[in-house]
């Protein structure tokens, strides 16, 4: 049983609190938030839990094994580094930090103290992404050609991060998990339609070796919600629609085979394959509970979580490169070859 | 009654022949194609029509008022310039020519001879795009913020053009029609997954003045067919789904109003508006017949067609810029301010 | 502030408890359930609430103003009649009782003691049904021609009631609310595919005056979930899809006008109208909270709730008639003209 | 090569003419229609074909091997019996005749003369129904529990037949093909919303042995088009959506297993199975061409077509029973056990 303290009870903190309570692997013992109203809500819902207005008091509590950080991104580093220094395992909302520099400091600190550092890349723990990961790594879809994601809705405009840091981060985390490839370069463009505000729509292209490419379309100002990803492979292709309540993942036995020469001057020798479609049954266990129990496992067994600090760092490096490209209207930014933790 | 000769009876030519026959404004009098098999099909379907294996014979026929060119793009210029020189009005498949240079020559030739030059930007003549044009130009949706199109399917791989010239051209033609703005720059990235073949997937970002942006996602190697465009405006937003048999255009009374300062450090003062949705009734007359009758009108009245040579040229200039950007992995290419014909 | 006691903490009771707690009009003071496990769950969630294993203890508590009954249908009457006799207002899960006879006794008892008796016809309090009610009663759709509902899924098989009592009851309650007509007859057919078990699929036709008809298709053994109702009117038609997260109600300006004679022997003089579609913005407040506050209002103001005992009775009379028809493979059962409470 | 004459060039006749022309197994030699305008259209499209205003002239033509009857239902019998007496094979639009009595006479006449008599139950020849037939007959879905079809749209109101004869006939034909069971009874209800006109909406329940049941919902006055059939089996369940352009048939590995006793008074011992979904690839060859070539085969080989006169008769017997039930507001009508041709 891991004793958990949560810092931040705004938008996501209540979900962490609920799932931590429901899991039999963890015990929620403390919540910190600088807002008295947020603390009052937490206290009404969890009467037995310790409440703190200053997160430093929570971090100082010797009864706590692990700290979950669900505050605005700008404060992630300070809270997390102090929690690690106090000997706590740390679980941080995505993105792990506002800069790769800070993420590296956290990784070092955790390694030095032999503590677990985990980033909350929630989608990695869904039944859908788990199934896609299986389809990719078992070669069921063949060579991956592309990943093309549309993630748009009428979303909460945020003050301190733009739509890339808010939404594209999910796709970058999924890509980091399912592809065994380090990205080579990123091109991004984006626009803010309200002056002095962060970009509310953007598009990223991530270039990988061997012509593999990822496209990510994100938008806070869309009339309808779309969460659809196409994944093309040499053998099969996947449609992942996260809004479908049941059939989130569909696998299509479709594709083309490009042959040799042809006398026709306008068409290639291409044969098309259009076979069955198959929608595998998925686990519908709530991802956040799966993830929190994975965190508990990694603490108990001393093993690296799937979405450890290195994973968080790689995603932040991509976000930083995307921001640089965006400032240059899409000029490609090279990424240093990133060592894969695996 | 306009006498029409069609050059090219491959993929699109039979549609031109059928619609020309069905229209009471035109008479189909000749078809040319270098393939004897294509000519045999044409002759079986239209026993009274003159058949030519060499397009020069068709162009030389004094009984023909106008020539429709439905051959591969690489031959558009040669056929069209000769038809103009022979005193024929000309209607050309999209894209008008493989280069802006050639398009300018056609425009000059047609102007000099006072002949009509029209490019077949078919979508411009659909009931859906007509309605969107009306919604944009009457300020019903307010200031346009963005146009975001997904146009993917398991498509016919072509030898002489890539997916941008084949699919993105439709969006560029729609944009040219509905926006009263000249594009400033283009960023494009794309990939070919079969070595030595043209790019089969690509993404374009078109930058317009005042932060207006267009995103275009095209793909010949997608497991499912998608034809969906989101158009964001300051008052309302549009979803245009061309695959919906009836409700192709939906107008959402949704958006945000960004206000002044706020004490909350993480959220902007944004108020969200989520009102009714409305799907206007559309004309379901076949676009190609509407378009052919518009061509007949422009010939009879001596007026410029909506999609004249200038429109064709502007689209080719965008396609050329997109290709240059694509070769540089998304580096933005400036577009000269284009004079609008209107 | 109304003090509430809830009897039954199985499937629906927890929802009543949650919504009662969240409402500022009510206070949850006691929960009764014969299962110790259910009581333990209730106690963990609501530490301050009184727990009873015997509902008689709850009913006897003088601090309670109103009792909510969320037990299996067979026990509704006994608990409700005792609660009324103890001077409590009563709110009962649908269907109100297993027989019209018992419903009439409850109505009489409540009237005699001037207590409120309300049945939980939840759908009546949704934003979607509220909007449909408005469209019907303001003549926006003209004369109602029909109501045609499909309500199927892979559902929880129940022991004491069949699929008609479990699912069709929702449609009968909606019909009772939106139509100002008393039904004339019912025809029903149904089948149980597992021997000795209640019917798991059924179809009801409800005949109203003036050719108005309702069709209700219910099924516990369907591969997919469908919740779709078509409502035809002389001016407009409605599609109500309860599974659409946003656009639950769509209003179509479609229909026909049947004219006079025609010389054509095979077709009537019918003109078709296919105009715009419109999806009105709906209230997305949780229906159960709206309903519980309506119950509180009716207690405080001494007014009849929209879904009072008479409404519950009328629905049970239709259910009883449907059962009789079902035993006769669809033979129609006449309904006595039911006096409308309104 | 079979020489074909078509009687009736109204709504469906042009499709028969087109498919007959496209097939290399048949030659279209004559068309008859009493309307000069219809004949003119036919002559323009098929200049080489003989035209007759009186079908008797077509039937008398010794060059014709087979006659296709696409006239209003009321004239099917007279034309078909005369064609058979003239020694022609006969292909008739659905429903074969307005009465079972006439269908039996046609069957006898064809048998006596050893001619083929086929009814145009088009859906039987689609890739979707072919696949469903295979899934049912190979026991892939286990025992069939039910067939539940919704077939509604804003349809052409007809003068001489109601919506049952126009739309439900398709489902009865599909049922006759895929189920190896003779129906036991039918209950039907229906309503006409325009006085003096045929019923424009109806519901049929067809009772088969062993609790198998079919439900058919048809409507000419629906705001949207729906063509969806659920088929429940003991092993798997099917959703057949004829409007989906590609994935018309989906097979769900879902269902329930009902076990023995349980102590819980409200729920049965039911275990639910929710596995994969699978959408098999279908043949997309046009059904009418498949069907016409099947007719040609049956003529050349002297074999009974799949949808022979007996099939047409069984469907008409069900339609007649449905009409009798409808006149009695759903009272069930017993069907004589029908001998299966197979």
GROMACS .gro file of N, CA and C in nm, chain D residues 66-142:
model
  231
 1092UNK      N    1  -3.704  -1.441  -7.359
 1092UNK     CA    2  -3.750  -1.420  -7.222
 1092UNK      C    3  -3.809  -1.280  -7.208
 1093UNK      N    4  -3.912  -1.269  -7.125
 1093UNK     CA    5  -3.979  -1.141  -7.103
 1093UNK      C    6  -3.958  -1.098  -6.959
 1094UNK      N    7  -3.917  -0.970  -6.942
 1094UNK     CA    8  -3.907  -0.913  -6.808
 1094UNK      C    9  -4.025  -0.818  -6.788
 1095UNK      N   10  -4.096  -0.836  -6.676
 1095UNK     CA   11  -4.218  -0.759  -6.650
 1095UNK      C   12  -4.190  -0.657  -6.540
 1096UNK      N   13  -4.191  -0.529  -6.575
 1096UNK     CA   14  -4.163  -0.422  -6.480
 1096UNK      C   15  -4.275  -0.319  -6.482
 1097UNK      N   16  -4.396  -0.368  -6.484
 1097UNK     CA   17  -4.515  -0.283  -6.485
 1097UNK      C   18  -4.573  -0.275  -6.343
 1098UNK      N   19  -4.678  -0.193  -6.321
 1098UNK     CA   20  -4.743  -0.196  -6.190
 1098UNK      C   21  -4.792  -0.337  -6.155
 1099UNK      N   22  -4.796  -0.365  -6.025
 1099UNK     CA   23  -4.824  -0.502  -5.980
 1099UNK      C   24  -4.954  -0.556  -6.037
 1100UNK      N   25  -5.054  -0.470  -6.052
 1100UNK     CA   26  -5.186  -0.518  -6.092
 1100UNK      C   27  -5.185  -0.582  -6.230
 1101UNK      N   28  -5.084  -0.549  -6.314
 1101UNK     CA   29  -5.081  -0.606  -6.448
 1101UNK      C   30  -4.982  -0.721  -6.462
 1102UNK      N   31  -4.910  -0.755  -6.352
 1102UNK     CA   32  -4.809  -0.861  -6.362
 1102UNK      C   33  -4.866  -0.991  -6.418
 1103UNK      N   34  -4.981  -1.031  -6.360
 1103UNK     CA   35  -5.033  -1.163  -6.395
 1103UNK      C   36  -5.067  -1.173  -6.542
 1104UNK      N   37  -5.142  -1.077  -6.591
 1104UNK     CA   38  -5.189  -1.087  -6.730
 1104UNK      C   39  -5.073  -1.094  -6.829
 1105UNK      N   40  -4.975  -1.009  -6.806
 1105UNK     CA   41  -4.860  -1.008  -6.898
 1105UNK      C   42  -4.781  -1.138  -6.886
 1106UNK      N   43  -4.759  -1.180  -6.761
 1106UNK     CA   44  -4.674  -1.297  -6.741
 1106UNK      C   45  -4.741  -1.424  -6.794
 1107UNK      N   46  -4.870  -1.440  -6.771
 1107UNK     CA   47  -4.936  -1.563  -6.815
 1107UNK      C   48  -4.936  -1.570  -6.968
 1108UNK      N   49  -4.953  -1.455  -7.031
 1108UNK     CA   50  -4.950  -1.454  -7.177
 1108UNK      C   51  -4.809  -1.479  -7.231
 1109UNK      N   52  -4.710  -1.427  -7.162
 1109UNK     CA   53  -4.573  -1.451  -7.206
 1109UNK      C   54  -4.540  -1.600  -7.194
 1110UNK      N   55  -4.581  -1.661  -7.081
 1110UNK     CA   56  -4.557  -1.804  -7.065
 1110UNK      C   57  -4.630  -1.883  -7.174
 1111UNK      N   58  -4.754  -1.848  -7.199
 1111UNK     CA   59  -4.831  -1.920  -7.303
 1111UNK      C   60  -4.766  -1.905  -7.440
 1112UNK      N   61  -4.695  -1.791  -7.459
 1112UNK     CA   62  -4.624  -1.771  -7.586
 1112UNK      C   63  -4.487  -1.840  -7.585
 1113UNK      N   64  -4.459  -1.914  -7.476
 1113UNK     CA   65  -4.334  -1.992  -7.473
 1113UNK      C   66  -4.213  -1.915  -7.425
 1114UNK      N   67  -4.235  -1.800  -7.359
 1114UNK     CA   68  -4.122  -1.721  -7.310
 1114UNK      C   69  -4.093  -1.753  -7.163
 1115UNK      N   70  -3.966  -1.753  -7.128
 1115UNK     CA   71  -3.928  -1.750  -6.987
 1115UNK      C   72  -3.968  -1.614  -6.932
 1116UNK      N   73  -3.997  -1.610  -6.801
 1116UNK     CA   74  -4.049  -1.485  -6.746
 1116UNK      C   75  -3.974  -1.446  -6.617
 1117UNK      N   76  -3.944  -1.317  -6.610
 1117UNK     CA   77  -3.876  -1.256  -6.496
 1117UNK      C   78  -3.968  -1.141  -6.453
 1118UNK      N   79  -4.015  -1.141  -6.326
 1118UNK     CA   80  -4.116  -1.043  -6.284
 1118UNK      C   81  -4.065  -0.962  -6.165
 1119UNK      N   82  -4.094  -0.833  -6.171
 1119UNK     CA   83  -4.066  -0.747  -6.056
 1119UNK      C   84  -4.136  -0.800  -5.931
 1120UNK      N   85  -4.081  -0.768  -5.816
 1120UNK     CA   86  -4.146  -0.804  -5.689
 1120UNK      C   87  -4.257  -0.704  -5.661
 1121UNK      N   88  -4.365  -0.742  -5.597
 1121UNK     CA   89  -4.404  -0.880  -5.567
 1121UNK      C   90  -4.455  -0.947  -5.694
 1122UNK      N   91  -4.444  -1.078  -5.698
 1122UNK     CA   92  -4.469  -1.149  -5.824
 1122UNK      C   93  -4.610  -1.121  -5.878
 1123UNK      N   94  -4.708  -1.122  -5.790
 1123UNK     CA   95  -4.848  -1.096  -5.830
 1123UNK      C   96  -4.920  -1.033  -5.711
 1124UNK      N   97  -5.038  -0.976  -5.735
 1124UNK     CA   98  -5.112  -0.917  -5.622
 1124UNK      C   99  -5.180  -1.021  -5.535
 1125UNK      N  100  -5.179  -1.147  -5.575
 1125UNK     CA  101  -5.246  -1.250  -5.493
 1125UNK      C  102  -5.172  -1.383  -5.509
 1126UNK      N  103  -5.183  -1.464  -5.404
 1126UNK     CA  104  -5.123  -1.596  -5.408
 1126UNK      C  105  -5.189  -1.682  -5.515
 1127UNK      N  106  -5.319  -1.662  -5.534
 1127UNK     CA  107  -5.392  -1.739  -5.634
 1127UNK      C  108  -5.327  -1.724  -5.772
 1128UNK      N  109  -5.300  -1.601  -5.811
 1128UNK     CA  110  -5.239  -1.576  -5.941
 1128UNK      C  111  -5.096  -1.633  -5.948
 1129UNK      N  112  -5.023  -1.621  -5.836
 1129UNK     CA  113  -4.886  -1.674  -5.838
 1129UNK      C  114  -4.888  -1.824  -5.863
 1130UNK      N  115  -4.986  -1.894  -5.803
 1130UNK     CA  116  -4.994  -2.039  -5.823
 1130UNK      C  117  -5.025  -2.073  -5.969
 1131UNK      N  118  -5.110  -1.993  -6.030
 1131UNK     CA  119  -5.139  -2.017  -6.172
 1131UNK      C  120  -5.014  -2.001  -6.259
 1132UNK      N  121  -4.934  -1.899  -6.227
 1132UNK     CA  122  -4.811  -1.879  -6.305
 1132UNK      C  123  -4.715  -1.996  -6.287
 1133UNK      N  124  -4.703  -2.042  -6.161
 1133UNK     CA  125  -4.613  -2.154  -6.134
 1133UNK      C  126  -4.656  -2.277  -6.214
 1134UNK      N  127  -4.786  -2.302  -6.213
 1134UNK     CA  128  -4.836  -2.420  -6.287
 1134UNK      C  129  -4.809  -2.408  -6.437
 1135UNK      N  130  -4.836  -2.286  -6.489
 1135UNK     CA  131  -4.818  -2.266  -6.633
 1135UNK      C  132  -4.671  -2.285  -6.672
 1136UNK      N  133  -4.583  -2.229  -6.591
 1136UNK     CA  134  -4.440  -2.241  -6.622
 1136UNK      C  135  -4.394  -2.387  -6.613
 1137UNK      N  136  -4.445  -2.457  -6.511
 1137UNK     CA  137  -4.405  -2.597  -6.493
 1137UNK      C  138  -4.453  -2.681  -6.611
 1138UNK      N  139  -4.578  -2.657  -6.650
 1138UNK     CA  140  -4.637  -2.735  -6.759
 1138UNK      C  141  -4.556  -2.719  -6.888
 1139UNK      N  142  -4.506  -2.596  -6.908
 1139UNK     CA  143  -4.434  -2.567  -7.033
 1139UNK      C  144  -4.283  -2.578  -7.019
 1140UNK      N  145  -4.238  -2.616  -6.897
 1140UNK     CA  146  -4.094  -2.626  -6.870
 1140UNK      C  147  -4.021  -2.495  -6.900
 1141UNK      N  148  -4.079  -2.387  -6.855
 1141UNK     CA  149  -4.018  -2.255  -6.870
 1141UNK      C  150  -3.973  -2.205  -6.733
 1142UNK      N  151  -3.876  -2.115  -6.734
 1142UNK     CA  152  -3.829  -2.058  -6.608
 1142UNK      C  153  -3.919  -1.941  -6.569
 1143UNK      N  154  -3.955  -1.940  -6.442
 1143UNK     CA  155  -4.032  -1.829  -6.385
 1143UNK      C  156  -3.951  -1.776  -6.267
 1144UNK      N  157  -3.913  -1.649  -6.273
 1144UNK     CA  158  -3.825  -1.593  -6.169
 1144UNK      C  159  -3.882  -1.461  -6.122
 1145UNK      N  160  -3.869  -1.436  -5.991
 1145UNK     CA  161  -3.916  -1.309  -5.937
 1145UNK      C  162  -3.794  -1.226  -5.897
 1146UNK      N  163  -3.803  -1.098  -5.919
 1146UNK     CA  164  -3.689  -1.009  -5.896
 1146UNK      C  165  -3.682  -0.967  -5.748
 1147UNK      N  166  -3.634  -1.061  -5.666
 1147UNK     CA  167  -3.604  -1.029  -5.526
 1147UNK      C  168  -3.459  -0.983  -5.523
 1148UNK      N  169  -3.436  -0.858  -5.561
 1148UNK     CA  170  -3.300  -0.811  -5.589
 1148UNK      C  171  -3.204  -0.829  -5.473
 1149UNK      N  172  -3.251  -0.799  -5.349
 1149UNK     CA  173  -3.159  -0.803  -5.234
 1149UNK      C  174  -3.092  -0.939  -5.216
 1150UNK      N  175  -3.162  -1.045  -5.259
 1150UNK     CA  176  -3.107  -1.180  -5.245
 1150UNK      C  177  -2.974  -1.193  -5.321
 1151UNK      N  178  -2.956  -1.109  -5.420
 1151UNK     CA  179  -2.837  -1.120  -5.504
 1151UNK      C  180  -2.728  -1.018  -5.468
 1152UNK      N  181  -2.746  -0.945  -5.357
 1152UNK     CA  182  -2.641  -0.853  -5.313
 1152UNK      C  183  -2.530  -0.929  -5.240
 1153UNK      N  184  -2.410  -0.870  -5.241
 1153UNK     CA  185  -2.300  -0.928  -5.166
 1153UNK      C  186  -2.331  -0.938  -5.018
 1154UNK      N  187  -2.406  -0.841  -4.966
 1154UNK     CA  188  -2.435  -0.839  -4.823
 1154UNK      C  189  -2.525  -0.956  -4.784
 1155UNK      N  190  -2.636  -0.976  -4.857
 1155UNK     CA  191  -2.728  -1.084  -4.821
 1155UNK      C  192  -2.665  -1.220  -4.850
 1156UNK      N  193  -2.583  -1.226  -4.955
 1156UNK     CA  194  -2.510  -1.350  -4.982
 1156UNK      C  195  -2.422  -1.388  -4.863
 1157UNK      N  196  -2.354  -1.287  -4.806
 1157UNK     CA  197  -2.267  -1.314  -4.691
 1157UNK      C  198  -2.350  -1.353  -4.568
 1158UNK      N  199  -2.462  -1.286  -4.547
 1158UNK     CA  200  -2.547  -1.319  -4.433
 1158UNK      C  201  -2.601  -1.461  -4.448
 1159UNK      N  202  -2.643  -1.495  -4.568
 1159UNK     CA  203  -2.690  -1.631  -4.595
 1159UNK      C  204  -2.582  -1.733  -4.558
 1160UNK      N  205  -2.459  -1.702  -4.596
 1160UNK     CA  206  -2.348  -1.793  -4.565
 1160UNK      C  207  -2.327  -1.804  -4.414
 1161UNK      N  208  -2.333  -1.689  -4.345
 1161UNK     CA  209  -2.313  -1.690  -4.199
 1161UNK      C  210  -2.423  -1.769  -4.128
 1162UNK      N  211  -2.545  -1.761  -4.181
 1162UNK     CA  212  -2.657  -1.831  -4.118
 1162UNK      C  213  -2.651  -1.981  -4.149
 1163UNK      N  214  -2.627  -2.015  -4.276
 1163UNK     CA  215  -2.637  -2.156  -4.313
 1163UNK      C  216  -2.517  -2.237  -4.269
 1164UNK      N  217  -2.402  -2.170  -4.246
 1164UNK     CA  218  -2.284  -2.244  -4.198
 1164UNK      C  219  -2.280  -2.246  -4.046
 1165UNK      N  220  -2.386  -2.201  -3.983
 1165UNK     CA  221  -2.396  -2.204  -3.837
 1165UNK      C  222  -2.296  -2.109  -3.770
 1166UNK      N  223  -2.240  -2.015  -3.844
 1166UNK     CA  224  -2.141  -1.923  -3.786
 1166UNK      C  225  -2.203  -1.839  -3.675
 1167UNK      N  226  -2.331  -1.809  -3.686
 1167UNK     CA  227  -2.394  -1.729  -3.580
 1167UNK      C  228  -2.476  -1.816  -3.485
 1168UNK      N  229  -2.473  -1.947  -3.506
 1168UNK     CA  230  -2.549  -2.037  -3.419
 1168UNK      C  231  -2.696  -2.038  -3.457
   0.00000   0.00000   0.00000
